[in-house]
PDB file of C-alpha atoms and ligand atoms in Angstrom:
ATOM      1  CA  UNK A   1      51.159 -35.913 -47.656  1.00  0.00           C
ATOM      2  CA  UNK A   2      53.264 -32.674 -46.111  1.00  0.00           C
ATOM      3  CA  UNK A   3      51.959 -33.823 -42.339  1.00  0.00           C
ATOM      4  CA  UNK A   4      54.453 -33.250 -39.704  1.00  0.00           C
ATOM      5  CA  UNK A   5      56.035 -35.798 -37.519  1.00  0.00           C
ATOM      6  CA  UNK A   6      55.176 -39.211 -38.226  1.00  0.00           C
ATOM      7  CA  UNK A   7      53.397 -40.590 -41.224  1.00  0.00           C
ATOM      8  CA  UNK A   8      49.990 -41.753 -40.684  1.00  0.00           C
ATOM      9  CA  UNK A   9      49.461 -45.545 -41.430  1.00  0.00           C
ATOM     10  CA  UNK A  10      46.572 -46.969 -42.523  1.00  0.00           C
ATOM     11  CA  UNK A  11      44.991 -47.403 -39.232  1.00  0.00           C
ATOM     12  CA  UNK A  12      45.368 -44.266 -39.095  1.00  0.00           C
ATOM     13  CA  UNK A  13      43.304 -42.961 -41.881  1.00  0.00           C
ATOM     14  CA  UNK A  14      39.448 -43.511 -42.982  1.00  0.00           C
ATOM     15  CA  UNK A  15      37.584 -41.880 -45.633  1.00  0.00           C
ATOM     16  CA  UNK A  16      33.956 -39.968 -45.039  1.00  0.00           C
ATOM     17  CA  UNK A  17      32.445 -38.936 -49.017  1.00  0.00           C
ATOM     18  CA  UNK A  18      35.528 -37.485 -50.883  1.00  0.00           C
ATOM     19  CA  UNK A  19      37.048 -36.224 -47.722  1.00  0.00           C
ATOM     20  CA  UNK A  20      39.740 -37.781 -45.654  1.00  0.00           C
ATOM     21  CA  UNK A  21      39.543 -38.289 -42.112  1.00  0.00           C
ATOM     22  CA  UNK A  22      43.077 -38.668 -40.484  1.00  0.00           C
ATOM     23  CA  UNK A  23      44.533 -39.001 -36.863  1.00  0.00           C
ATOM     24  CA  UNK A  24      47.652 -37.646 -35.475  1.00  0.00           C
ATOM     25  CA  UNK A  25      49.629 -38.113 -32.316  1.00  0.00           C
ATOM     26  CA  UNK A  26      51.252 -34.884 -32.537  1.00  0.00           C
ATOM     27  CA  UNK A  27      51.428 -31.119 -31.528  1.00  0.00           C
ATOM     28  CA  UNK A  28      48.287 -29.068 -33.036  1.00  0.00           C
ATOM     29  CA  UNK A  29      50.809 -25.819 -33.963  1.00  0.00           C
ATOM     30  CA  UNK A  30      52.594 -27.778 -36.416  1.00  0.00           C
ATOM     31  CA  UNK A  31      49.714 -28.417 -38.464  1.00  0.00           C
ATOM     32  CA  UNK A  32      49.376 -27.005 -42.026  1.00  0.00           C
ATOM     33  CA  UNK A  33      46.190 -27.320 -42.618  1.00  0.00           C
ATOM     34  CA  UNK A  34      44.164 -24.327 -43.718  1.00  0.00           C
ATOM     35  CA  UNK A  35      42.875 -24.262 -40.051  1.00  0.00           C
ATOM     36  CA  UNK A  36      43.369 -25.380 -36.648  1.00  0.00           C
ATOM     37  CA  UNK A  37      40.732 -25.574 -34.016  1.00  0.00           C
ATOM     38  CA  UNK A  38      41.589 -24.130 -30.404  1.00  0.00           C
ATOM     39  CA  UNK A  39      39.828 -25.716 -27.288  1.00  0.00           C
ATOM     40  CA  UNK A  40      39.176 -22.237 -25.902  1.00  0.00           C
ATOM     41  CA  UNK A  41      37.244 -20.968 -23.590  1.00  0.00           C
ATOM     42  CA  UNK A  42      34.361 -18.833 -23.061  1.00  0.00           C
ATOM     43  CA  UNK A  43      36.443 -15.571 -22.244  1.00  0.00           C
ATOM     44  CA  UNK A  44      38.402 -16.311 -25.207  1.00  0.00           C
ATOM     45  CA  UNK A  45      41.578 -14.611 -23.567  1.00  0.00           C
ATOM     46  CA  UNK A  46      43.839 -17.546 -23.626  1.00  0.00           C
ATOM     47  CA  UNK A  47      44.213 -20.372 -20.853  1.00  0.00           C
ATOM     48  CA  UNK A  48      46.773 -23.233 -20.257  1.00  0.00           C
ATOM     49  CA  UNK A  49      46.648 -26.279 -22.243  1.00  0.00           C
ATOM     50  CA  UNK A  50      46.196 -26.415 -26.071  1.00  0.00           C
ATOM     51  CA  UNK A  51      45.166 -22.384 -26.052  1.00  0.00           C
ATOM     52  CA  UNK A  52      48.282 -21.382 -24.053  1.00  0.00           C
ATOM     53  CA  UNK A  53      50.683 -23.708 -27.074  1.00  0.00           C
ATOM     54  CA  UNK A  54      48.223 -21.920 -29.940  1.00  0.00           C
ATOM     55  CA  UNK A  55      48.990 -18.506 -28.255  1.00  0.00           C
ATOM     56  CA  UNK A  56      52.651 -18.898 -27.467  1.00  0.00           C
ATOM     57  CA  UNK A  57      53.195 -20.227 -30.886  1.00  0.00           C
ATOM     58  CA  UNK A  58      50.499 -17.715 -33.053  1.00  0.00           C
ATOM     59  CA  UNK A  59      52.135 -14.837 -31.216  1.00  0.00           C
ATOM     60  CA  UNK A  60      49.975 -11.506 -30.463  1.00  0.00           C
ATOM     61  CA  UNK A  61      48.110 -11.189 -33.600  1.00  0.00           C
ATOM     62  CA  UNK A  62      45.420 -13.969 -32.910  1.00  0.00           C
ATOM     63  CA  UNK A  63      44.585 -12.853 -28.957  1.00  0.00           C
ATOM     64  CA  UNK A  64      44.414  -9.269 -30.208  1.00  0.00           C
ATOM     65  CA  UNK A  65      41.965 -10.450 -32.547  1.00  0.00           C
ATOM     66  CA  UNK A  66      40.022 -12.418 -30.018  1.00  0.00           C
ATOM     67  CA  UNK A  67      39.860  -9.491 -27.497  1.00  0.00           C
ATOM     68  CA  UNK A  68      38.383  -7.530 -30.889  1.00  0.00           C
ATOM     69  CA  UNK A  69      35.870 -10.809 -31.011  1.00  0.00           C
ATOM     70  CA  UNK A  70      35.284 -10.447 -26.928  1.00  0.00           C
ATOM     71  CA  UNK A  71      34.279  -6.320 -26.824  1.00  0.00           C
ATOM     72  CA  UNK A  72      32.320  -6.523 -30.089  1.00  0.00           C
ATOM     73  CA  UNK A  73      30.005  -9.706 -28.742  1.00  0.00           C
ATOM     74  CA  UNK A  74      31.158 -10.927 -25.640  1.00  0.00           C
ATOM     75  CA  UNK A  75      32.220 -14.781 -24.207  1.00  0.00           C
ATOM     76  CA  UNK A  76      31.901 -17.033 -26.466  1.00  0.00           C
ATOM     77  CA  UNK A  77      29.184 -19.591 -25.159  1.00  0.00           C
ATOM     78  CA  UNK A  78      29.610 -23.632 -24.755  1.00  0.00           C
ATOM     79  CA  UNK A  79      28.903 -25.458 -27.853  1.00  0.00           C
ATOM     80  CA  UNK A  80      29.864 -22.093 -30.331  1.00  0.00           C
ATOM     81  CA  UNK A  81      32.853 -21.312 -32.017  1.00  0.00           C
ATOM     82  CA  UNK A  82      34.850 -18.036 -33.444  1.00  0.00           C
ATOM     83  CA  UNK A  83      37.629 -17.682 -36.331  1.00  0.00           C
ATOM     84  CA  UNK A  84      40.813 -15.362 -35.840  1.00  0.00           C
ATOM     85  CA  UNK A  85      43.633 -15.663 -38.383  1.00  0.00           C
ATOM     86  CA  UNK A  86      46.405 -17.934 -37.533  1.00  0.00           C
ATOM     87  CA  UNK A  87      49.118 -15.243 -36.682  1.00  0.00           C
ATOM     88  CA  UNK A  88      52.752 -16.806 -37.043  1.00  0.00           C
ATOM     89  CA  UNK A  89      51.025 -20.487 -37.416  1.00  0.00           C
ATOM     90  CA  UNK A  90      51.355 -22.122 -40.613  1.00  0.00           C
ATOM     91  CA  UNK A  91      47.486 -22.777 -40.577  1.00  0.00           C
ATOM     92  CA  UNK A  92      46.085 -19.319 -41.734  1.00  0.00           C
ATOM     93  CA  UNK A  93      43.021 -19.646 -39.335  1.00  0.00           C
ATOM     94  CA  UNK A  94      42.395 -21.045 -35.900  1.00  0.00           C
ATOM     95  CA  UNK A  95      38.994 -21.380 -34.979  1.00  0.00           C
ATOM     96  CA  UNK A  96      38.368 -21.411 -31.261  1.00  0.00           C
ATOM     97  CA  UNK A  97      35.555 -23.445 -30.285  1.00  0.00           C
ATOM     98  CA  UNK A  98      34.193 -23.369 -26.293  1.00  0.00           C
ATOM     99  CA  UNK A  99      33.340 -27.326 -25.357  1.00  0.00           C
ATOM    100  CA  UNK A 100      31.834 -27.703 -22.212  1.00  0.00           C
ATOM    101  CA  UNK A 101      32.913 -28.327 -18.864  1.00  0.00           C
ATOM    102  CA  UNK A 102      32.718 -32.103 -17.684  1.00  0.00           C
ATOM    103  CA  UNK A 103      30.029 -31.859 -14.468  1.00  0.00           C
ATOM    104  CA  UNK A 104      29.501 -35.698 -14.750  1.00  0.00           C
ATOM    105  CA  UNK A 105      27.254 -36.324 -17.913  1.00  0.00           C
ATOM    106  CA  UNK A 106      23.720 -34.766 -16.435  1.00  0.00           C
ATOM    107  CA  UNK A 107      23.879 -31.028 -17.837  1.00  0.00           C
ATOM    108  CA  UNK A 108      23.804 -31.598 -21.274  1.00  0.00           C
ATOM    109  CA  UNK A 109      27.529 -32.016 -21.869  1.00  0.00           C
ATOM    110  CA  UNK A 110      27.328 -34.776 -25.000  1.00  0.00           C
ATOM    111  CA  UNK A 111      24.800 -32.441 -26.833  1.00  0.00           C
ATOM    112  CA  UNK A 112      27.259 -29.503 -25.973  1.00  0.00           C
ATOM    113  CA  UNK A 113      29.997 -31.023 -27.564  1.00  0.00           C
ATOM    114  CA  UNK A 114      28.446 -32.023 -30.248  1.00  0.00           C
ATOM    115  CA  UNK A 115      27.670 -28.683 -30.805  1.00  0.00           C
ATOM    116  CA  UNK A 116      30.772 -27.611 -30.664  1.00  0.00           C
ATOM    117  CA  UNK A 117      32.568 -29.539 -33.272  1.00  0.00           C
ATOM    118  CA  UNK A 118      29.282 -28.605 -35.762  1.00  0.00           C
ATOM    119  CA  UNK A 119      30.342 -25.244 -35.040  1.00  0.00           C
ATOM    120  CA  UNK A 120      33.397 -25.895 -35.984  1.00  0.00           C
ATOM    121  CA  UNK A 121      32.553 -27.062 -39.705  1.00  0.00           C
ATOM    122  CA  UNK A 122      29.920 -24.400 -40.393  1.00  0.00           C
ATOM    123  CA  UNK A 123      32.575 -21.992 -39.514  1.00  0.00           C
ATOM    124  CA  UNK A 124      34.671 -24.053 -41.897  1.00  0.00           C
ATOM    125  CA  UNK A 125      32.594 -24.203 -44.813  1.00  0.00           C
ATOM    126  CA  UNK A 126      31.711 -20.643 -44.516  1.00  0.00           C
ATOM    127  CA  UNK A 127      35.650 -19.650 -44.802  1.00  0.00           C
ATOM    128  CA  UNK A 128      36.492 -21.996 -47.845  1.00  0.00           C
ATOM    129  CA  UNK A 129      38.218 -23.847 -45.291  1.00  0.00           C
ATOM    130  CA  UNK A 130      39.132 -27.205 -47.212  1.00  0.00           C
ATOM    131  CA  UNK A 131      41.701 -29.156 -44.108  1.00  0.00           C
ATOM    132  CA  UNK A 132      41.451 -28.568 -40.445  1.00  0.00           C
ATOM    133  CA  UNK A 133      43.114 -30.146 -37.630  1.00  0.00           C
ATOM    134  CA  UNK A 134      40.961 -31.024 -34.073  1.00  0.00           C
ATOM    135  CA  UNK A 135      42.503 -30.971 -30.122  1.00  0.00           C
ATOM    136  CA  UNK A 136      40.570 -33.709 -28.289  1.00  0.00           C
ATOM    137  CA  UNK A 137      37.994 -30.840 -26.729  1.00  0.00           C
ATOM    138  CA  UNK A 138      36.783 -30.894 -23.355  1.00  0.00           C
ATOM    139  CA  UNK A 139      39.223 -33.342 -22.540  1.00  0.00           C
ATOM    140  CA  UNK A 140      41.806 -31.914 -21.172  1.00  0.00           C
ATOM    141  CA  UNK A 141      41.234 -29.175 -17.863  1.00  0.00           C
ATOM    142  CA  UNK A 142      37.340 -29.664 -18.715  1.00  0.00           C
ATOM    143  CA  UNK A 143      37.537 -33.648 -17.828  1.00  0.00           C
ATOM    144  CA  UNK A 144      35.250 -34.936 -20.717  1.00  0.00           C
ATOM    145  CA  UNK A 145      35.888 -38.704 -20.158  1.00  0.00           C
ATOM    146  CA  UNK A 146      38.196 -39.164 -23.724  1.00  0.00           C
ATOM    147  CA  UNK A 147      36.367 -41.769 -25.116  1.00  0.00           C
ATOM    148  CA  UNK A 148      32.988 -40.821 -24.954  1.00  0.00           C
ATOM    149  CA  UNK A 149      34.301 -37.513 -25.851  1.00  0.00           C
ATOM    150  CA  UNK A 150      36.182 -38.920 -29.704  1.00  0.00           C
ATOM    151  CA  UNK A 151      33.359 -40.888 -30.637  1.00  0.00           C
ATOM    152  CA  UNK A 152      31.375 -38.023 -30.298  1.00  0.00           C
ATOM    153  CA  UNK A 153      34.258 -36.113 -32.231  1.00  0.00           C
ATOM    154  CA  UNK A 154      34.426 -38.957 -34.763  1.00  0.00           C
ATOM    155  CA  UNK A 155      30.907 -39.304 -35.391  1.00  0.00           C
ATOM    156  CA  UNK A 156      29.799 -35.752 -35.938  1.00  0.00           C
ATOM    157  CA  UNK A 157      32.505 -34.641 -38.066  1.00  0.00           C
ATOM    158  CA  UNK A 158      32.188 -38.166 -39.845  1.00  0.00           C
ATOM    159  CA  UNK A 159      28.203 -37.263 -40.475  1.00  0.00           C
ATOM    160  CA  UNK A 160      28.570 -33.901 -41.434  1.00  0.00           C
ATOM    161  CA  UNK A 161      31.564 -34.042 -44.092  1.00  0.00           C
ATOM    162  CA  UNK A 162      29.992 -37.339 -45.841  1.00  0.00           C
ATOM    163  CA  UNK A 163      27.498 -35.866 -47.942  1.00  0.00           C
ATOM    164  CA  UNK A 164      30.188 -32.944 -49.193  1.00  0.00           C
ATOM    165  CA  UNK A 165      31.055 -32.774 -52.608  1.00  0.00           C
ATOM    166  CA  UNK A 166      34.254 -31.006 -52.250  1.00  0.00           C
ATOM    167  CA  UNK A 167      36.795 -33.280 -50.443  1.00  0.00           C
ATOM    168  CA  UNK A 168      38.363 -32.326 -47.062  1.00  0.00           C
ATOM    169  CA  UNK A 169      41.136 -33.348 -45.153  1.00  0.00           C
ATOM    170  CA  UNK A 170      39.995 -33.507 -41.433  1.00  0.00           C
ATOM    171  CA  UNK A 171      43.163 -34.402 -38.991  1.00  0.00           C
ATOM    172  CA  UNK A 172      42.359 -35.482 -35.266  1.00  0.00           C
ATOM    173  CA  UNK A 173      45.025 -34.531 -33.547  1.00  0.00           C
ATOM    174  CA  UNK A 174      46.011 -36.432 -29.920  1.00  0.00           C
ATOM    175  CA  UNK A 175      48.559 -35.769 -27.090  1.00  0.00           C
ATOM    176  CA  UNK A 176      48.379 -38.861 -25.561  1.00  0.00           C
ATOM    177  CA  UNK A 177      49.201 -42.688 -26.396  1.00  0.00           C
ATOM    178  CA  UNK A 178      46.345 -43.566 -24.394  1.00  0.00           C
ATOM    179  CA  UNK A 179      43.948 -41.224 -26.816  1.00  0.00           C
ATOM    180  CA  UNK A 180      45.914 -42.491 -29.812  1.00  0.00           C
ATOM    181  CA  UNK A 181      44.392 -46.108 -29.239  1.00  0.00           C
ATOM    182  CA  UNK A 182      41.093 -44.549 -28.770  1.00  0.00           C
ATOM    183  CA  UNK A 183      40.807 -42.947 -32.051  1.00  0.00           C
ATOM    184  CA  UNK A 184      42.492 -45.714 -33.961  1.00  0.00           C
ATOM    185  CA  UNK A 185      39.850 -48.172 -32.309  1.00  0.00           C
ATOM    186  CA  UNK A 186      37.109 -45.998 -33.725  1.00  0.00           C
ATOM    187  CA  UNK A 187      39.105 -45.670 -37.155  1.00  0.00           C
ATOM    188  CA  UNK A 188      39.091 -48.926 -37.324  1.00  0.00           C
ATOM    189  CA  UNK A 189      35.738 -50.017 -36.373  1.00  0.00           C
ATOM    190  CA  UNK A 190      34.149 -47.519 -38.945  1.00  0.00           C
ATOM    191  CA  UNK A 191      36.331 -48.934 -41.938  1.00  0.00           C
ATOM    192  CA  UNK A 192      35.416 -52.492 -41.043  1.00  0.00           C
ATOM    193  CA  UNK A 193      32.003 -50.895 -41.542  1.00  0.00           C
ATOM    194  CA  UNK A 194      32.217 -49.235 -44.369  1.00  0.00           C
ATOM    195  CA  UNK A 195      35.041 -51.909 -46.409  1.00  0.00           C
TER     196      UNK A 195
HETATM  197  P1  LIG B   1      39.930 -28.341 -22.506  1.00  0.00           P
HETATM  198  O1  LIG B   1      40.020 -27.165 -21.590  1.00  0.00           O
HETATM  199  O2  LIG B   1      38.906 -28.148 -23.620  1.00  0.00           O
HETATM  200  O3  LIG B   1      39.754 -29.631 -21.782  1.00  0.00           O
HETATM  201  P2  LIG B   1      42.834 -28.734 -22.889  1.00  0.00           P
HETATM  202  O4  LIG B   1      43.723 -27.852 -23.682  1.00  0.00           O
HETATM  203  O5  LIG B   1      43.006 -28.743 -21.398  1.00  0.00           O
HETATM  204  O6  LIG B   1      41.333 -28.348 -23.318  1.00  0.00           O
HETATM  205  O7  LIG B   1      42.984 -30.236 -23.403  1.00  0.00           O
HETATM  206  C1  LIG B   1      42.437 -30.704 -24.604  1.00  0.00           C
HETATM  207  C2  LIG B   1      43.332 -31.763 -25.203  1.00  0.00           C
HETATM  208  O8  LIG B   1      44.402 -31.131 -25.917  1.00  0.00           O
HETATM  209  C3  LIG B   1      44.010 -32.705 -24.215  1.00  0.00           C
HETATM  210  O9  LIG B   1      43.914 -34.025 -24.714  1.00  0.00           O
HETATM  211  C4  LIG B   1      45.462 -32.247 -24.229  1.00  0.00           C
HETATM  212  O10 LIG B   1      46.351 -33.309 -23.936  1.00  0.00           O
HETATM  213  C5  LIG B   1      45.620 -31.807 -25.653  1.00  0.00           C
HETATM  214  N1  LIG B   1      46.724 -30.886 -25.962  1.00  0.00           N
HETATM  215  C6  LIG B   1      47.401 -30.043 -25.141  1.00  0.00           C
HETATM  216  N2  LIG B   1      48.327 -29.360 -25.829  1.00  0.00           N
HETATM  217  C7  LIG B   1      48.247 -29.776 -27.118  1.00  0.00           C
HETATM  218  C8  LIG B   1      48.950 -29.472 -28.343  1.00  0.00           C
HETATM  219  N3  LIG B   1      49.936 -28.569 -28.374  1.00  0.00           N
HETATM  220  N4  LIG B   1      48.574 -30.105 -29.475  1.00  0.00           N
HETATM  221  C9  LIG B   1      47.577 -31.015 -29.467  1.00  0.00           C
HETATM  222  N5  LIG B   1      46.885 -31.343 -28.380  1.00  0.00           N
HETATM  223  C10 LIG B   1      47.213 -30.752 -27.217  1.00  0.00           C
END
């Protein structure tokens, strides 16, 4: 299936409508999918973490286009997203997408999220963007709690790529072990579901 590193299994792969939904324990910069999504934030100048791998690996080309993104319209709120080619990447685009900032659940932080991986897809669609590979947003130097934070990952991109026509390949892509067994739990309970 051309994915680096190891071959997904089965638990590691559901189907949403004609697209395919597939996890990952492996590094984001590797990916070849059309795009990659970058757990930026709102200055969109780069940052440790996933961004500072994206960067280091992209090269100059994608922060000079986000600094063109940052005059023209400013930071890049929580819950919205912006798409800069993918520099020396072998995804051609990375879309960097601003989760929020864990503050312990009360300012709006699922909604925000949720937001954010929407923005994700309508920036997607709107590119002819046909596979694209997710970080575990928020979760990192932001502290979204991980598994409140993939079902919320899992169920939004599962609701919005379902009714497509067109198939997609949508890769989740995790660091840890730990977040590997989260995502394959929800894997598996949604094809138990849906079998
Ligand atoms: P945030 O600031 O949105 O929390 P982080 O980059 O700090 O973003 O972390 C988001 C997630 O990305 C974490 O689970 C982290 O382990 C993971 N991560 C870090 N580097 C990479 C990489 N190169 N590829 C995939 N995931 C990564």
């Amino acid at each position: 299936m051309g994915h680096h590193g190891r071959l997904a299994d089965e638990s590691h792969i559901a189907t949403a409508g004609s697209s395919t939904l597939v996890l990952l324990r492996d590094d984001i910069t590797l990916q070849n999918t059309d795009a990659i999504v970058n757990a930026a934030n709102s200055g969109l100048l780069g940052g440790g973490g996933v961004d500072g791998a994206i960067h280091r690996a992209g090269g100059p080309e994608i922060l000079r286009q986000c600094r063109e993104i940052r005059a023209g319209s400013g930071r890049c709120p929580p819950g919205a997203a912006v798409i800069t080619g993918g520099g020396n990447l072998p995804a051609r685009f990375v879309i960097h997408a601003v989760g929020p900032v864990w503050h312990g659940g009360s300012a709006n932080e699922r909604e925000i999220l949720r937001k954010t991986y929407d923005a994700c897809l309508t920036l997607a669609l709107s590119n002819d963007i046909r596979s694209l590979s997710f970080p575990s947003i928020s979760t990192g130097a932001y502290r979204f709690p991980a598994e409140e934070a993939a079902r919320i990952a899992f169920v939004t991109v599962r609701q919005r790529i379902e009714p497509l026509s067109e198939p997609m390949e949508i890769r989740f892509i995790v660091f840890s072990e730990y977040d590997e067994q989260i995502y394959r739990q929800l894997f598996a309970e949604y094809s138990s579901q849906t079998n």
